[in-house]
PDB file of C-alpha atoms and ligand atoms in Angstrom:
ATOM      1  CA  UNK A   1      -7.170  13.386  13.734  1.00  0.00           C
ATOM      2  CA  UNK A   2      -4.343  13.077  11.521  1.00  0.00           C
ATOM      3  CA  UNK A   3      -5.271  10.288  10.065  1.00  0.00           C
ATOM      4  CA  UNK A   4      -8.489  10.013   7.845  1.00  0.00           C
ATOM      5  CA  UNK A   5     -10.157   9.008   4.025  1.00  0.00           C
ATOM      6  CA  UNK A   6      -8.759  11.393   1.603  1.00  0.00           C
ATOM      7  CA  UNK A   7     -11.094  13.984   0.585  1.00  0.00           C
ATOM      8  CA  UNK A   8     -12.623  14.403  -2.977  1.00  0.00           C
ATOM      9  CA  UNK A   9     -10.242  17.716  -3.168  1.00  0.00           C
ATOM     10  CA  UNK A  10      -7.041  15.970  -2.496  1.00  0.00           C
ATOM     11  CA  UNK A  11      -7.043  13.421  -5.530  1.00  0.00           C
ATOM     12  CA  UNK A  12      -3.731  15.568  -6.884  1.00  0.00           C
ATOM     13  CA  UNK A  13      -1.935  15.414  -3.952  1.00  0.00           C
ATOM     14  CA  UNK A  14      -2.350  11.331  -3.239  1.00  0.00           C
ATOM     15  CA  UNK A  15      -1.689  10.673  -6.864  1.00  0.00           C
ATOM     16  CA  UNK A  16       1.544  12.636  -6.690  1.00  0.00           C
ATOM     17  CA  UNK A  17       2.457  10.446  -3.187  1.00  0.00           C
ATOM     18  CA  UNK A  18       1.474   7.397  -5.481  1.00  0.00           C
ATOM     19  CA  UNK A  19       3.741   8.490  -8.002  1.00  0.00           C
ATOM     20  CA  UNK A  20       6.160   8.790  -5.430  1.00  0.00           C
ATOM     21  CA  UNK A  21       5.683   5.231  -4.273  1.00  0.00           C
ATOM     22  CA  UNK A  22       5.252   3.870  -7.684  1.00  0.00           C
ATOM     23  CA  UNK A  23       7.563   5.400 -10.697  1.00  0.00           C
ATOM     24  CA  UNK A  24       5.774   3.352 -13.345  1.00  0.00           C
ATOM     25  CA  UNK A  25       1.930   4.796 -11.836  1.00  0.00           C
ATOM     26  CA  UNK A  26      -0.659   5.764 -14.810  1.00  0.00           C
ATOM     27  CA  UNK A  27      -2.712   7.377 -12.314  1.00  0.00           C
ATOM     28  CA  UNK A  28      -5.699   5.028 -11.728  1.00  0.00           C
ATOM     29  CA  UNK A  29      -5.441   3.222  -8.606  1.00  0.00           C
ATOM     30  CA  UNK A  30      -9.425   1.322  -9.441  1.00  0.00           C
ATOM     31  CA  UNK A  31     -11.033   0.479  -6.551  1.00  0.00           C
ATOM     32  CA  UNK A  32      -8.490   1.041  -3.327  1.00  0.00           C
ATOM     33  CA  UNK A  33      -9.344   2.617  -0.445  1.00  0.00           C
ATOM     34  CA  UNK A  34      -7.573   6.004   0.768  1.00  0.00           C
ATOM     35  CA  UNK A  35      -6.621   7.080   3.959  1.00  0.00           C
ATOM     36  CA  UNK A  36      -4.395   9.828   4.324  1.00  0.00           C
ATOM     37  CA  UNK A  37      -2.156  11.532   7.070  1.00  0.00           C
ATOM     38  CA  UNK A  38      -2.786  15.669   7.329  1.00  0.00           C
ATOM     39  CA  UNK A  39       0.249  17.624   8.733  1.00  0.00           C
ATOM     40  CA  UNK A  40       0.036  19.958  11.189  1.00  0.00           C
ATOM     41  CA  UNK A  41      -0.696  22.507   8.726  1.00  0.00           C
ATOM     42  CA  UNK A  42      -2.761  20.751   6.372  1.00  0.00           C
ATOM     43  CA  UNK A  43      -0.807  19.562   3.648  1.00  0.00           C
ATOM     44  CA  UNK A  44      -1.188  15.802   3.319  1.00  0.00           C
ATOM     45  CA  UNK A  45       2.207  13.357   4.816  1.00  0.00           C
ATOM     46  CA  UNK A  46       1.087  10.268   3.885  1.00  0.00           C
ATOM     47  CA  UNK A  47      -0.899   7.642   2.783  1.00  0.00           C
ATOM     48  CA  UNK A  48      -1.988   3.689   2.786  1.00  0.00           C
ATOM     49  CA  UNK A  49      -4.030   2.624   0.215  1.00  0.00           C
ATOM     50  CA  UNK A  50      -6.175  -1.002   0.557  1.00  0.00           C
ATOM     51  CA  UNK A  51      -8.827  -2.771  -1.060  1.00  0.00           C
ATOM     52  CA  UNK A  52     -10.468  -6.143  -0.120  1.00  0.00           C
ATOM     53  CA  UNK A  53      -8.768  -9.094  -2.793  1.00  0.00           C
ATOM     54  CA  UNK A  54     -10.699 -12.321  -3.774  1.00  0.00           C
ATOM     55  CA  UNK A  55      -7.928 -13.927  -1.810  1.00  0.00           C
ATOM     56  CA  UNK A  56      -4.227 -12.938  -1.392  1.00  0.00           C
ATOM     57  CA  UNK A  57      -0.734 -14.942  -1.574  1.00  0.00           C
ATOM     58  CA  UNK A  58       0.280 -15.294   2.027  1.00  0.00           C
ATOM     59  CA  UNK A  59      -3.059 -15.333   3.751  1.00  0.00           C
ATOM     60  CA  UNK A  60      -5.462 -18.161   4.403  1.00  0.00           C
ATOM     61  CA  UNK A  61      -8.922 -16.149   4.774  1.00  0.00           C
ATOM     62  CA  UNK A  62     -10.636 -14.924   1.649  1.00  0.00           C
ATOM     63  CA  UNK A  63     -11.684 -12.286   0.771  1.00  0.00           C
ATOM     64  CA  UNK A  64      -9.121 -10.400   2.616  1.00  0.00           C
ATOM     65  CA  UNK A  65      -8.177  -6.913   2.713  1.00  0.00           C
ATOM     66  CA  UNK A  66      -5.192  -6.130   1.327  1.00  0.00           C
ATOM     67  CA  UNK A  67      -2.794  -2.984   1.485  1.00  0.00           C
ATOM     68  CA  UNK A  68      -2.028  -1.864  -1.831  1.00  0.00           C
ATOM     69  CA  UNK A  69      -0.033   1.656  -1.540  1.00  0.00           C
ATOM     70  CA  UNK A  70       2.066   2.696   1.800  1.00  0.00           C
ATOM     71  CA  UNK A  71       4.043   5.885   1.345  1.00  0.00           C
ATOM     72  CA  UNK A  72       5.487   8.617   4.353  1.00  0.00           C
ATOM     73  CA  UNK A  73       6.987  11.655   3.101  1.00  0.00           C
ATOM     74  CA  UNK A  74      10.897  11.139   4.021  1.00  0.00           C
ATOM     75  CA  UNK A  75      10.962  14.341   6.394  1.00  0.00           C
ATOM     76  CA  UNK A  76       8.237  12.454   8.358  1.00  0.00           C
ATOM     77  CA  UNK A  77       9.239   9.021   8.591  1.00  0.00           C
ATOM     78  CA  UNK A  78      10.454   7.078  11.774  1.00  0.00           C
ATOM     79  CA  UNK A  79       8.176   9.208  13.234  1.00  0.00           C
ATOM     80  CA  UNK A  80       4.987   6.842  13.393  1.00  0.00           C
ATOM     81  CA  UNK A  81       2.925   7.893  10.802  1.00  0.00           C
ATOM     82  CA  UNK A  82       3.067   4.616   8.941  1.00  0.00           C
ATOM     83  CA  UNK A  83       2.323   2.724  11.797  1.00  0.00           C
ATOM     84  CA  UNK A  84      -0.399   5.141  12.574  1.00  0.00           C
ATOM     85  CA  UNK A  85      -2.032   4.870   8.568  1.00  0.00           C
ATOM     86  CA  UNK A  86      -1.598   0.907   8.892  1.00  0.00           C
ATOM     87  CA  UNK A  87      -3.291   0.873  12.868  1.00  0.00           C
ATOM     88  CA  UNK A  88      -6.420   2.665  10.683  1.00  0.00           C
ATOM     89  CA  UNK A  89      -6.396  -0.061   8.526  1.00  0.00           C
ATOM     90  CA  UNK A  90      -6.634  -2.690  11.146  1.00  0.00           C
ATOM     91  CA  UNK A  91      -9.360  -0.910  12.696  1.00  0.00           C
ATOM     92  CA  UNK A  92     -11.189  -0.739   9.804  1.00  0.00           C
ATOM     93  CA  UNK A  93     -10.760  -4.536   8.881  1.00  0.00           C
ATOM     94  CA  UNK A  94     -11.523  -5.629  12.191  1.00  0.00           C
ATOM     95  CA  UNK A  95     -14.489  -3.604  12.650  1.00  0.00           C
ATOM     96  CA  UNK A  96     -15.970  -5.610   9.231  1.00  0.00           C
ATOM     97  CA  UNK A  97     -15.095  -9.273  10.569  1.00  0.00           C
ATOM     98  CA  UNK A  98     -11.992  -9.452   8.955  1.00  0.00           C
ATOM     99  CA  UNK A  99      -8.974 -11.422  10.557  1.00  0.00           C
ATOM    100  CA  UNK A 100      -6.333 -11.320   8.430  1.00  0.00           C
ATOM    101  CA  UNK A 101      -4.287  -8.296   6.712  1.00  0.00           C
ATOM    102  CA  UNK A 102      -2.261  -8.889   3.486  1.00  0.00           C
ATOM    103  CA  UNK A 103       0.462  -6.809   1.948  1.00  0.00           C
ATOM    104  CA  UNK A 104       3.745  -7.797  -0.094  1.00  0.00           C
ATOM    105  CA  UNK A 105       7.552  -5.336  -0.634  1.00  0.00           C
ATOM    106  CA  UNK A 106       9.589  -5.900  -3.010  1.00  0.00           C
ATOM    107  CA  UNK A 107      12.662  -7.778  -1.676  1.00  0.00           C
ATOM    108  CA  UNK A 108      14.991  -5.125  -2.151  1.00  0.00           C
ATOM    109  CA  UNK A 109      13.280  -2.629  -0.248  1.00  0.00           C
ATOM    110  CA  UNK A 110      14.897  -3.229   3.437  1.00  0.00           C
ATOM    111  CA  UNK A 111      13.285  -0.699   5.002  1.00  0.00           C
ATOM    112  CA  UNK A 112       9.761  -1.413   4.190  1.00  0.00           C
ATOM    113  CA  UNK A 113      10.821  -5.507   4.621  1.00  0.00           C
ATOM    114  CA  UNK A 114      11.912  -4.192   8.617  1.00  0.00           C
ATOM    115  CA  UNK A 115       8.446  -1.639   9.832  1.00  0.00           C
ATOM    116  CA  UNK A 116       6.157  -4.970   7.926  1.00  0.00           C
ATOM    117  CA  UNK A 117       7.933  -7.405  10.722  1.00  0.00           C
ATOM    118  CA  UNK A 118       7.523  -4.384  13.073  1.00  0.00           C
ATOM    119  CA  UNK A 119       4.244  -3.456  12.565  1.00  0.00           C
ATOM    120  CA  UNK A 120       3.277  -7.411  13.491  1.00  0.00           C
ATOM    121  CA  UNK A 121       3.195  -8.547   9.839  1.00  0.00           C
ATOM    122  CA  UNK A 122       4.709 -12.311   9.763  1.00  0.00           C
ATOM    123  CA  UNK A 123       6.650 -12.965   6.469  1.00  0.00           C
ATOM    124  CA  UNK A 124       5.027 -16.027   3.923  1.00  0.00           C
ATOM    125  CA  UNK A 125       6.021 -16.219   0.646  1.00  0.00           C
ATOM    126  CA  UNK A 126       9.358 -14.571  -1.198  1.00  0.00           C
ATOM    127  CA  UNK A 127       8.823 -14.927  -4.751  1.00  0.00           C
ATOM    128  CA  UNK A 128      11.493 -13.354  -7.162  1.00  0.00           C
ATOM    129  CA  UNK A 129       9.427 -12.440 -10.805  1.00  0.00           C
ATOM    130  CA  UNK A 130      10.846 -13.150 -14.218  1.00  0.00           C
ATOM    131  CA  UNK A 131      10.461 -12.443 -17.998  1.00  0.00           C
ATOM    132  CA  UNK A 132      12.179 -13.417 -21.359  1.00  0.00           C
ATOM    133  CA  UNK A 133      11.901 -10.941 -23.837  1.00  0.00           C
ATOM    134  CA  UNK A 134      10.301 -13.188 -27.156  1.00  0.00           C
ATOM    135  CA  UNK A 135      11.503 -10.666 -29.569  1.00  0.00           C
ATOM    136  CA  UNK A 136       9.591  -8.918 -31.958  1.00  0.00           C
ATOM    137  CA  UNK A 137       6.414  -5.922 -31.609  1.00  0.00           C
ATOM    138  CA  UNK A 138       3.312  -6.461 -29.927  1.00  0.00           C
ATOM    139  CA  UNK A 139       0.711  -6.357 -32.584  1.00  0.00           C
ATOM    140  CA  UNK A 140      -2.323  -4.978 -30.640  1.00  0.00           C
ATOM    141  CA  UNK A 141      -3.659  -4.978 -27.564  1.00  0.00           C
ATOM    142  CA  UNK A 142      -6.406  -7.019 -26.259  1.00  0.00           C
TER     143      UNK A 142
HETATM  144  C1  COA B   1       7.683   2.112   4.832  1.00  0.00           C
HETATM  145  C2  COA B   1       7.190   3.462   5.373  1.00  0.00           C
HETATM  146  C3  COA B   1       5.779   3.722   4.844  1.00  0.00           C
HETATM  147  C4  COA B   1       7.163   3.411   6.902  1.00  0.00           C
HETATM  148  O1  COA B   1       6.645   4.624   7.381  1.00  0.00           O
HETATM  149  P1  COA B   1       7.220   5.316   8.712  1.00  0.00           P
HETATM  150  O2  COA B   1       6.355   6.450   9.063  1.00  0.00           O
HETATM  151  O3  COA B   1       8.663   5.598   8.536  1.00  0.00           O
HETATM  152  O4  COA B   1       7.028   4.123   9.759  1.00  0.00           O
HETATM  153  P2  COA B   1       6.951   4.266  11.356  1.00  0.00           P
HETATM  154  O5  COA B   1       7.842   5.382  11.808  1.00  0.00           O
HETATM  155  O6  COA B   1       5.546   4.306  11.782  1.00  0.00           O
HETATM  156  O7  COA B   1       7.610   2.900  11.798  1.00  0.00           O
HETATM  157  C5  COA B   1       6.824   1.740  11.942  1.00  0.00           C
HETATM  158  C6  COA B   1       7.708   0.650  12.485  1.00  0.00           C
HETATM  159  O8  COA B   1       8.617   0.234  11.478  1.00  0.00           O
HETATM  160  C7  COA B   1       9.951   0.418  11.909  1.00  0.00           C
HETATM  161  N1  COA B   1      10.715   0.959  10.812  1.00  0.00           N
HETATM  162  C8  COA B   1      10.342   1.939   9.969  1.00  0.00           C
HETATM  163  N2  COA B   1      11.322   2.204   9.103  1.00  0.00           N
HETATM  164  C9  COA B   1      12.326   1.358   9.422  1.00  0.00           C
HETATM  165  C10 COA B   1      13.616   1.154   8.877  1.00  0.00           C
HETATM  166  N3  COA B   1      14.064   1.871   7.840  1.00  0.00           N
HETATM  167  N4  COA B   1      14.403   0.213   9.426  1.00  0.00           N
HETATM  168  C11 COA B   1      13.968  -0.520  10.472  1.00  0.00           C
HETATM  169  N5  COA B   1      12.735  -0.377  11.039  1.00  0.00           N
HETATM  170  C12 COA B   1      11.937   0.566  10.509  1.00  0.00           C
HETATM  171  C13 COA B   1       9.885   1.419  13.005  1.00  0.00           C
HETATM  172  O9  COA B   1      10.952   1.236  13.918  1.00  0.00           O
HETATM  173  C14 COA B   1       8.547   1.149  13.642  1.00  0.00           C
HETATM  174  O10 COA B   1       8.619   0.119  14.590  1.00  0.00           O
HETATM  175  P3  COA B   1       8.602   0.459  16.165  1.00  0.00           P
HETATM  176  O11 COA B   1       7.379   1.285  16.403  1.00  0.00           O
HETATM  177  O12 COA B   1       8.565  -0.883  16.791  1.00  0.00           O
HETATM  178  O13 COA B   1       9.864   1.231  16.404  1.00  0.00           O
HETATM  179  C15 COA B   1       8.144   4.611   4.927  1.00  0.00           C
HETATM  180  O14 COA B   1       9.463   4.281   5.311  1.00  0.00           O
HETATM  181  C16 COA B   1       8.124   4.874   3.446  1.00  0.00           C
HETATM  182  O15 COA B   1       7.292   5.647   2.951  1.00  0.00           O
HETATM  183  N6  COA B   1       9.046   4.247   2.686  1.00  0.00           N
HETATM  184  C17 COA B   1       9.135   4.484   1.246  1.00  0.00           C
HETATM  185  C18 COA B   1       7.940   3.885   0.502  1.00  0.00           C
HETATM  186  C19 COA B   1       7.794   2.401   0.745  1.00  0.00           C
HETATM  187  O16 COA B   1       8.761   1.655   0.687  1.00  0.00           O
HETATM  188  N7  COA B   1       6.545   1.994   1.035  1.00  0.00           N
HETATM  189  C20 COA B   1       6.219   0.613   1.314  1.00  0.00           C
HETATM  190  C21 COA B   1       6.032  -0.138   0.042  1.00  0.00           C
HETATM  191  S1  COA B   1       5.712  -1.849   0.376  1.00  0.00           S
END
């Protein structure tokens, strides 16, 4: 079965697909959930990462799972796979009760924007973040 939980052994390997997904990741993903996709000859493809949120932008049922990390190595994608680790997902939340599956992509990222709507995901909100820089140093941290 390609796709299954990452194994205790494979921490390295999803961290470096995180970091591949996420340029800014410290390496502590909490809580989430791992499933992972095994090639043919072992070495891990893929992975979606999900946890259950409090309640999510987007969805009306709390708590609600929510997917957190979605990454398909680029030799393997359009292939399946990532509707394949997302279809696990969905099993899993609808085998707990769950009816509802959350998840959000940054607006520039067409692709991901495109296999969402094809994977049956309906879009809700499109919210565009900001900052002003106040100047100065952070003191400390709290
Ligand atoms: C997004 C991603 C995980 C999809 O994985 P994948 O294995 O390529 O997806 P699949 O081949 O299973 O495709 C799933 C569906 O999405 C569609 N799709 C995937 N990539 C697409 C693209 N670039 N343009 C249009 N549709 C696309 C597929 O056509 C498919 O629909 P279909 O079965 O009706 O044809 C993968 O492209 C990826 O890792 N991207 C970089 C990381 C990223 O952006 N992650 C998501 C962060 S929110």
């Amino acid at each position: 079965m390609p796709v299954r939980p990452m194994r205790d052994d494979e921490i390295d390997a999803v961290k470096a697909m995180m970091l591949a997904l996420w340029a800014d990741f410290d390496g502590d993903y909490g809580d989430e959930q791992v499933l992972v996709w095994e090639r043919a000859g072992g070495d891990l493809g893929g992975f979606v990462s999900y946890e259950v949120r409090a309640w999510a932008e987007g969805c009306d049922s709390r708590p609600v799972p929510y997917i957190e990390g979605w990454w398909v190595a680029p030799d393997l994608r359009g292939a399946g796979v990532g509707r394949a680790l997302i279809a696990a997902v969905e099993a899993w939340a609808r085998a707990k009760g769950f009816v509802e599956l959350g998840s959000d992509v940054d607006l520039g990222n067409e692709s991901s924007l495109k296999a969402h709507v094809a994977l049956g995901f309906e879009p809700r909100i499109a919210v565009q973040y900001f900052r002003k820089r106040l100047g100065g140093q952070r003191a400390e941290s709290d």
